[in-house]
mmCIF file of C-alpha atoms in Angstrom:
data_model
loop_
_atom_site.group_PDB
_atom_site.id
_atom_site.type_symbol
_atom_site.label_atom_id
_atom_site.label_comp_id
_atom_site.label_asym_id
_atom_site.label_seq_id
_atom_site.Cartn_x
_atom_site.Cartn_y
_atom_site.Cartn_z
ATOM 1 C CA GLN A 1 0.114 12.126 -5.192
ATOM 2 C CA TYR A 2 -0.458 9.984 -2.120
ATOM 3 C CA GLU A 3 -1.971 11.748 0.882
ATOM 4 C CA LEU A 4 -2.525 10.558 4.429
ATOM 5 C CA SER A 5 -4.844 12.165 6.962
ATOM 6 C CA ILE A 6 -4.523 11.962 10.741
ATOM 7 C CA ASP A 7 -7.122 13.623 12.942
ATOM 8 C CA SER A 8 -8.366 15.741 9.969
ATOM 9 C CA ILE A 9 -4.845 16.981 9.125
ATOM 10 C CA LYS A 10 -3.708 16.039 5.624
ATOM 11 C CA TYR A 11 -0.069 15.187 4.911
ATOM 12 C CA ASN A 12 1.668 14.708 1.579
ATOM 13 C CA PHE A 13 5.130 14.977 0.065
ATOM 14 C CA ALA A 14 4.627 18.448 -1.407
ATOM 15 C CA LEU A 15 3.448 19.904 1.900
ATOM 16 C CA MET A 16 6.448 18.567 3.785
ATOM 17 C CA TYR A 17 8.876 19.555 1.030
ATOM 18 C CA ARG A 18 7.728 23.196 1.040
ATOM 19 C CA GLU A 19 7.891 23.562 4.813
ATOM 20 C CA LEU A 20 11.247 21.820 5.196
ATOM 21 C CA GLU A 21 12.817 23.787 2.334
ATOM 22 C CA GLN A 22 11.652 26.965 4.032
ATOM 23 C CA GLN A 23 13.302 25.885 7.263
ATOM 24 C CA LYS A 24 16.469 25.057 5.366
ATOM 25 C CA ARG A 25 16.544 28.477 3.631
ATOM 26 C CA LYS A 26 16.177 30.233 6.991
ATOM 27 C CA LEU A 27 19.080 28.248 8.416
ATOM 28 C CA ILE A 28 21.231 29.020 5.375
ATOM 29 C CA SER A 29 20.477 32.751 5.534
ATOM 30 C CA SER A 30 21.334 32.820 9.234
ATOM 31 C CA GLY A 31 24.592 30.930 8.683
ATOM 32 C CA LYS A 32 23.526 28.079 10.971
ATOM 33 C CA TYR A 33 23.127 25.492 8.218
ATOM 34 C CA GLN A 34 26.775 25.776 7.192
ATOM 35 C CA GLN A 35 27.809 24.978 10.761
ATOM 36 C CA LEU A 36 25.835 21.736 10.927
ATOM 37 C CA SER A 37 27.553 18.383 10.526
ATOM 38 C CA ALA A 38 26.720 16.202 7.527
ATOM 39 C CA GLU A 39 24.757 13.951 9.892
ATOM 40 C CA GLU A 40 22.719 16.887 11.231
ATOM 41 C CA ARG A 41 21.934 18.231 7.743
ATOM 42 C CA ILE A 42 20.240 15.022 6.655
ATOM 43 C CA ILE A 43 17.647 15.425 9.411
ATOM 44 C CA LEU A 44 15.781 18.046 7.376
ATOM 45 C CA ASP A 45 15.492 15.534 4.524
ATOM 46 C CA LEU A 46 14.500 12.538 6.638
ATOM 47 C CA PRO A 47 10.706 13.024 6.386
ATOM 48 C CA LEU A 48 11.008 13.174 2.587
ATOM 49 C CA ILE A 49 13.253 10.102 2.427
ATOM 50 C CA MET A 50 10.911 8.166 4.697
ATOM 51 C CA TRP A 51 7.865 9.214 2.667
ATOM 52 C CA LEU A 52 9.515 8.020 -0.555
ATOM 53 C CA LYS A 53 10.301 4.723 1.170
ATOM 54 C CA HIS A 54 6.540 4.480 1.962
ATOM 55 C CA TYR A 55 7.235 4.843 5.684
ATOM 56 C CA TYR A 56 4.360 7.309 5.808
ATOM 57 C CA TYR A 57 3.715 7.415 9.540
ATOM 58 C CA GLY A 58 7.414 7.638 10.320
ATOM 59 C CA ALA A 59 7.699 10.523 7.855
ATOM 60 C CA ILE A 60 4.770 12.338 9.459
ATOM 61 C CA PHE A 61 6.145 11.841 12.981
ATOM 62 C CA MET A 62 9.561 13.147 11.935
ATOM 63 C CA TYR A 63 8.006 16.103 10.106
ATOM 64 C CA ASN A 64 5.794 16.859 13.114
ATOM 65 C CA TRP A 65 8.869 16.919 15.363
ATOM 66 C CA LEU A 66 10.631 19.350 13.034
ATOM 67 C CA VAL A 67 7.719 21.799 12.723
ATOM 68 C CA GLY A 68 6.643 21.529 16.375
ATOM 69 C CA GLY A 69 3.186 20.224 15.563
ATOM 70 C CA GLY A 70 2.360 18.931 19.044
ATOM 71 C CA ASP A 71 0.699 15.669 20.104
ATOM 72 C CA ILE A 72 -0.803 13.354 17.477
ATOM 73 C CA VAL A 73 -4.083 11.567 18.249
ATOM 74 C CA MET A 74 -4.303 8.102 16.726
ATOM 75 C CA ASP A 75 -7.215 7.241 14.465
ATOM 76 C CA ASP A 76 -8.607 3.881 13.304
ATOM 77 C CA ALA A 77 -6.248 3.774 10.319
ATOM 78 C CA MET A 78 -3.177 4.160 12.533
ATOM 79 C CA PHE A 79 -4.404 1.446 14.887
ATOM 80 C CA ALA A 80 -4.933 -0.796 11.849
ATOM 81 C CA PHE A 81 -1.365 -0.030 10.735
ATOM 82 C CA LEU A 82 -0.056 -0.959 14.183
ATOM 83 C CA ASP A 83 -2.016 -4.202 14.197
ATOM 84 C CA LYS A 84 -0.045 -5.333 11.138
ATOM 85 C CA TRP A 85 3.247 -5.006 13.019
ATOM 86 C CA GLU A 86 4.567 -8.504 13.536
ATOM 87 C CA LYS A 87 6.629 -7.537 16.583
ATOM 88 C CA LYS A 88 3.557 -6.019 18.229
ATOM 89 C CA THR A 89 1.522 -9.163 17.547
ATOM 90 C CA GLU A 90 4.262 -11.334 19.042
ATOM 91 C CA ALA A 91 4.603 -9.057 22.078
ATOM 92 C CA GLU A 92 0.856 -9.071 22.757
ATOM 93 C CA GLN A 93 0.777 -12.860 22.525
ATOM 94 C CA GLU A 94 3.641 -13.045 25.022
ATOM 95 C CA PHE A 95 1.855 -10.569 27.280
ATOM 96 C CA MET A 96 -1.387 -12.563 27.212
ATOM 97 C CA GLN A 97 0.477 -15.749 28.142
ATOM 98 C CA PHE A 98 2.179 -13.881 30.974
ATOM 99 C CA PHE A 99 -1.107 -12.417 32.230
ATOM 100 C CA LYS A 100 -2.839 -15.802 32.038
ATOM 101 C CA SER A 101 -0.040 -17.324 34.138
ATOM 102 C CA GLN A 102 -0.699 -14.745 36.865
ATOM 103 C CA LYS A 103 -4.459 -15.254 37.065
ATOM 104 C CA ASN A 104 -5.638 -16.648 40.412
ATOM 105 C CA ASN A 105 -2.323 -15.602 41.999
ATOM 106 C CA ALA A 106 -2.234 -13.271 44.993
ATOM 107 C CA ILE A 107 -0.477 -10.127 43.739
ATOM 108 C CA GLY A 108 0.918 -7.820 46.402
ATOM 109 C CA LYS A 109 3.394 -5.908 44.279
ATOM 110 C CA GLU A 110 4.115 -5.244 40.618
ATOM 111 C CA VAL A 111 4.922 -8.365 38.590
ATOM 112 C CA GLU A 112 7.197 -8.104 35.551
ATOM 113 C CA LYS A 113 8.476 -10.385 32.813
ATOM 114 C CA ASP A 114 10.413 -9.316 29.700
ATOM 115 C CA GLY A 115 9.186 -5.737 30.082
ATOM 116 C CA HIS A 116 5.538 -6.777 30.458
ATOM 117 C CA LYS A 117 3.991 -5.670 33.734
ATOM 118 C CA ILE A 118 0.967 -6.368 35.940
ATOM 119 C CA TYR A 119 0.299 -3.699 38.526
ATOM 120 C CA ALA A 120 -0.838 -4.204 42.108
ATOM 121 C CA LEU A 121 -3.451 -1.397 41.907
ATOM 122 C CA ASN A 122 -2.248 0.263 45.100
ATOM 123 C CA ASP A 123 -4.335 3.405 44.507
ATOM 124 C CA VAL A 124 -7.481 1.304 44.015
ATOM 125 C CA LYS A 125 -6.857 -0.663 47.189
ATOM 126 C CA GLN A 126 -6.268 2.530 49.157
ATOM 127 C CA TYR A 127 -9.410 4.151 47.793
ATOM 128 C CA ILE A 128 -11.529 1.116 48.644
ATOM 129 C CA ALA A 129 -10.048 0.905 52.140
ATOM 130 C CA GLN A 130 -11.041 4.530 52.803
ATOM 131 C CA SER A 131 -14.543 4.204 51.339
ATOM 132 C CA SER A 132 -17.719 3.046 53.106
ATOM 133 C CA ALA A 133 -19.776 2.825 49.905
ATOM 134 C CA ASP A 134 -21.522 -0.428 48.999
ATOM 135 C CA THR A 135 -20.521 0.011 45.365
ATOM 136 C CA ILE A 136 -17.877 2.080 43.589
ATOM 137 C CA ARG A 137 -17.914 2.704 39.850
ATOM 138 C CA PHE A 138 -14.401 2.789 38.445
ATOM 139 C CA ASP A 139 -14.419 4.533 35.069
ATOM 140 C CA SER A 140 -12.526 7.197 33.148
ATOM 141 C CA GLN A 141 -15.008 9.909 34.125
ATOM 142 C CA ASN A 142 -14.321 9.533 37.830
ATOM 143 C CA PHE A 143 -10.785 8.126 38.002
ATOM 144 C CA SER A 144 -7.478 8.889 36.321
ATOM 145 C CA ASP A 145 -5.426 6.388 34.353
ATOM 146 C CA GLY A 146 -3.260 5.872 37.423
ATOM 147 C CA TYR A 147 -6.166 4.050 39.071
ATOM 148 C CA LEU A 148 -7.444 2.145 36.039
ATOM 149 C CA ASN A 149 -4.162 1.018 34.470
ATOM 150 C CA PHE A 150 -3.665 -2.605 35.537
ATOM 151 C CA ALA A 151 -1.095 -3.915 33.054
ATOM 152 C CA ARG A 152 1.419 -2.994 30.352
ATOM 153 C CA CYS A 153 2.578 -4.792 27.214
ATOM 154 C CA ASN A 154 6.085 -3.930 26.053
ATOM 155 C CA VAL A 155 6.662 -3.882 22.283
ATOM 156 C CA SER A 156 10.281 -3.559 21.236
ATOM 157 C CA GLY A 157 11.278 -3.059 17.624
ATOM 158 C CA THR A 158 14.892 -2.510 18.614
ATOM 159 C CA TYR A 159 17.249 -3.479 15.879
ATOM 160 C CA ASN A 160 19.443 -6.578 16.099
ATOM 161 C CA TYR A 161 22.813 -4.892 15.870
ATOM 162 C CA TYR A 162 25.676 -6.597 14.152
ATOM 163 C CA TYR A 163 28.761 -5.381 12.361
ATOM 164 C CA TYR A 164 29.398 -8.014 9.711
ATOM 165 C CA GLY A 165 26.564 -7.132 7.332
ATOM 166 C CA LEU A 166 25.517 -3.836 5.852
ATOM 167 C CA TYR A 167 21.921 -3.783 7.027
ATOM 168 C CA ASP A 168 19.408 -5.517 9.229
ATOM 169 C CA ASN A 169 15.866 -6.094 7.970
ATOM 170 C CA SER A 170 14.290 -5.024 11.265
ATOM 171 C CA ILE A 171 15.360 -1.412 10.729
ATOM 172 C CA ASN A 172 14.011 -1.531 7.162
ATOM 173 C CA ASP A 173 10.444 -1.961 8.349
ATOM 174 C CA PRO A 174 7.802 0.822 8.307
ATOM 175 C CA HIS A 175 6.544 -0.067 11.794
ATOM 176 C CA THR A 176 9.960 -0.114 13.438
ATOM 177 C CA ALA A 177 10.954 3.041 11.564
ATOM 178 C CA SER A 178 7.797 4.766 12.819
ATOM 179 C CA PHE A 179 7.556 3.581 16.425
ATOM 180 C CA GLY A 180 10.799 1.785 17.294
ATOM 181 C CA ARG A 181 9.436 0.615 20.612
ATOM 182 C CA LEU A 182 6.031 0.968 22.183
ATOM 183 C CA SER A 183 4.132 0.464 25.426
ATOM 184 C CA VAL A 184 0.501 -0.643 25.348
ATOM 185 C CA TYR A 185 -1.351 0.082 28.583
ATOM 186 C CA TYR A 186 -4.474 -1.818 29.655
ATOM 187 C CA LEU A 187 -7.148 0.062 31.591
ATOM 188 C CA PHE A 188 -10.256 -1.422 33.188
ATOM 189 C CA GLU A 189 -13.709 -0.038 33.888
ATOM 190 C CA GLY A 190 -16.100 -1.751 36.247
ATOM 191 C CA VAL A 191 -17.996 -1.724 39.512
ATOM 192 C CA TYR A 192 -16.660 -2.693 42.941
ATOM 193 C CA ILE A 193 -19.122 -4.672 45.076
ATOM 194 C CA ALA A 194 -18.144 -4.253 48.719
ATOM 195 C CA ASP A 195 -19.986 -7.339 49.988
ATOM 196 C CA GLU A 196 -18.203 -9.553 47.464
ATOM 197 C CA LYS A 197 -14.824 -7.801 47.682
ATOM 198 C CA LYS A 198 -14.486 -7.740 43.921
ATOM 199 C CA ILE A 199 -14.584 -5.480 40.878
ATOM 200 C CA ILE A 200 -16.782 -6.731 38.053
ATOM 201 C CA ILE A 201 -15.041 -5.702 34.826
ATOM 202 C CA HIS A 202 -17.281 -4.196 32.156
ATOM 203 C CA LYS A 203 -14.674 -2.891 29.724
ATOM 204 C CA VAL A 204 -10.954 -3.087 28.988
ATOM 205 C CA GLU A 205 -9.228 -0.435 26.884
ATOM 206 C CA LYS A 206 -5.821 -0.419 25.270
ATOM 207 C CA LYS A 207 -4.144 2.958 25.589
ATOM 208 C CA ILE A 208 -1.043 4.143 23.797
ATOM 209 C CA ARG A 209 0.991 7.141 24.909
ATOM 210 C CA ASP A 210 4.222 6.932 22.971
ATOM 211 C CA GLY A 211 6.766 9.712 23.340
ATOM 212 C CA PHE A 212 8.476 10.804 20.127
ATOM 213 C CA ASP A 213 11.768 12.007 21.530
ATOM 214 C CA PHE A 214 15.466 11.311 21.451
ATOM 215 C CA LYS A 215 16.277 10.553 25.058
ATOM 216 C CA GLY A 216 19.093 8.232 26.062
ATOM 217 C CA GLU A 217 21.547 6.542 23.739
ATOM 218 C CA GLN A 218 20.235 4.797 20.638
ATOM 219 C CA ILE A 219 21.582 4.137 17.159
ATOM 220 C CA LEU A 220 19.037 5.126 14.501
ATOM 221 C CA GLY A 221 20.612 3.692 11.379
ATOM 222 C CA ARG A 222 22.877 4.725 8.543
ATOM 223 C CA TRP A 223 20.989 6.701 5.916
ATOM 224 C CA ASN A 224 21.930 7.689 2.366
ATOM 225 C CA LYS A 225 22.452 11.447 2.227
ATOM 226 C CA SER A 226 20.596 11.831 -1.070
ATOM 227 C CA ILE A 227 16.801 11.712 -1.276
ATOM 228 C CA PHE A 228 17.303 10.429 -4.828
ATOM 229 C CA GLU A 229 18.765 7.228 -3.374
ATOM 230 C CA PHE A 230 15.782 6.619 -1.108
ATOM 231 C CA SER A 231 15.428 2.982 -2.187
ATOM 232 C CA GLU A 232 18.787 2.055 -0.655
ATOM 233 C CA LYS A 233 18.355 0.037 2.520
ATOM 234 C CA ILE A 234 19.027 1.703 5.850
ATOM 235 C CA GLY A 235 22.328 0.468 7.212
ATOM 236 C CA ILE A 236 22.953 -0.513 10.795
ATOM 237 C CA VAL A 237 26.751 -0.209 10.982
ATOM 238 C CA PRO A 238 27.301 3.109 12.828
ATOM 239 C CA LEU A 239 29.843 4.520 10.376
ATOM 240 C CA SER A 240 29.337 7.594 8.176
ATOM 241 C CA THR A 241 30.770 7.647 4.659
ATOM 242 C CA SER A 242 30.851 10.134 1.790
ATOM 243 C CA LYS A 243 27.416 8.849 0.706
ATOM 244 C CA SER A 244 25.818 7.982 4.026
ATOM 245 C CA ALA A 245 25.277 9.433 7.487
ATOM 246 C CA SER A 246 25.018 7.408 10.672
ATOM 247 C CA LEU A 247 22.382 8.867 12.985
ATOM 248 C CA SER A 248 21.762 8.458 16.702
ATOM 249 C CA ASN A 249 19.772 10.214 19.396
ATOM 250 C CA LYS A 250 22.782 12.468 19.940
ATOM 251 C CA THR A 251 22.593 13.647 16.321
ATOM 252 C CA PHE A 252 19.048 14.922 16.841
ATOM 253 C CA ASN A 253 19.843 16.542 20.174
ATOM 254 C CA ASP A 254 22.871 18.299 18.656
ATOM 255 C CA PHE A 255 20.708 19.452 15.737
ATOM 256 C CA ARG A 256 18.099 20.897 18.106
ATOM 257 C CA GLU A 257 20.766 22.672 20.144
ATOM 258 C CA HIS A 258 22.353 24.207 17.031
ATOM 259 C CA THR A 259 19.120 25.232 15.274
ATOM 260 C CA ASN A 260 16.449 25.548 17.979
ATOM 261 C CA ILE A 261 14.311 23.277 15.760
ATOM 262 C CA GLY A 262 12.642 20.110 17.045
ATOM 263 C CA LYS A 263 9.893 19.636 19.612
ATOM 264 C CA ASP A 264 9.135 16.336 21.372
ATOM 265 C CA PHE A 265 5.537 15.156 21.409
ATOM 266 C CA TYR A 266 3.292 12.191 22.226
ATOM 267 C CA ILE A 267 1.362 9.820 19.992
ATOM 268 C CA VAL A 268 -1.796 8.984 21.937
ATOM 269 C CA GLY A 269 -4.795 6.781 21.324
ATOM 270 C CA THR A 270 -7.340 4.513 22.981
ATOM 271 C CA THR A 271 -9.261 1.532 21.650
ATOM 272 C CA ILE A 272 -11.513 -1.096 23.232
ATOM 273 C CA THR A 273 -10.224 -4.669 23.402
ATOM 274 C CA PRO A 274 -12.080 -7.933 24.130
ATOM 275 C CA LEU A 275 -12.271 -8.803 27.825
ATOM 276 C CA PHE A 276 -9.504 -11.090 29.039
ATOM 277 C CA VAL A 277 -10.207 -10.541 32.731
ATOM 278 C CA ASN A 278 -13.674 -10.630 34.328
ATOM 279 C CA TYR A 279 -13.058 -9.911 37.996
ATOM 280 C CA ILE A 280 -10.481 -8.331 40.271
ATOM 281 C CA PHE A 281 -10.776 -9.526 43.851
ATOM 282 C CA ILE A 282 -9.575 -6.934 46.352
ATOM 283 C CA ASP A 283 -8.140 -7.793 49.753
ATOM 284 C CA GLU A 284 -7.138 -4.345 50.979
ATOM 285 C CA LYS A 285 -6.348 -5.592 54.502
ATOM 286 C CA ASN A 286 -3.741 -8.057 53.291
ATOM 287 C CA ASP A 287 -2.740 -5.662 50.481
ATOM 288 C CA ILE A 288 -3.279 -8.131 47.646
ATOM 289 C CA ILE A 289 -5.411 -8.455 44.523
ATOM 290 C CA ILE A 290 -6.372 -11.478 42.437
ATOM 291 C CA PHE A 291 -7.301 -11.373 38.760
ATOM 292 C CA LYS A 292 -9.947 -13.849 37.649
#
């Protein structure tokens, strides 16, 4: 049987099936399972359905939420999976165009376009203004992400809702089913040269810190109630039937309240990316920066 490892932990269908069936038996014996709605009951089968659909990462994330497994650290294989996401590729291209358009501009406050952001590095400017050092090394050993994070790329896999068809292909995608939406943060490392009023960039990292939670209002698709019908496409019309259950963030929050099962977590990872900025000029007196 297929098996997928993340950070030395091995996942497969049999493992998830045993653990989830055990959870289900405990709920039945306590009488809580019988009190769940049809929509809430399907949650315990979702990791299995997603695994059978070959949405392996989505299945693991959902399983991890149900068993309270804590944060998941991304490995090279997961980054490679993400890089095949068309929406992420499109978003990063849009971000790069946006960032290029802001080069050589005086930036005094955060700049945003379509969810993409370039930060004004206020903490960096303040630190430099208070320092008398000739050089300052900005790196992850000496500074937190709050100092080094200079931009954000917004990746949205949000479904295109409509009510005239039965499904929308964007929800029937392993990347969207796994991540939904994603923020990619860009962090710099380099050395500030006081005489030249600039930071020479040595490295740029992409950092992901994606919360797996069910905050706010969001429709999460209409799923067949039977794991034996896993090949059926996920519907988008928010209407439950005798065969299907329409899920939303509220469904998961109700399930957690009724069962005390479900723990939010983060998917985190860092990777180095080619340099697309070489210098950051700092004018702390006029409270502006310029990317070059």
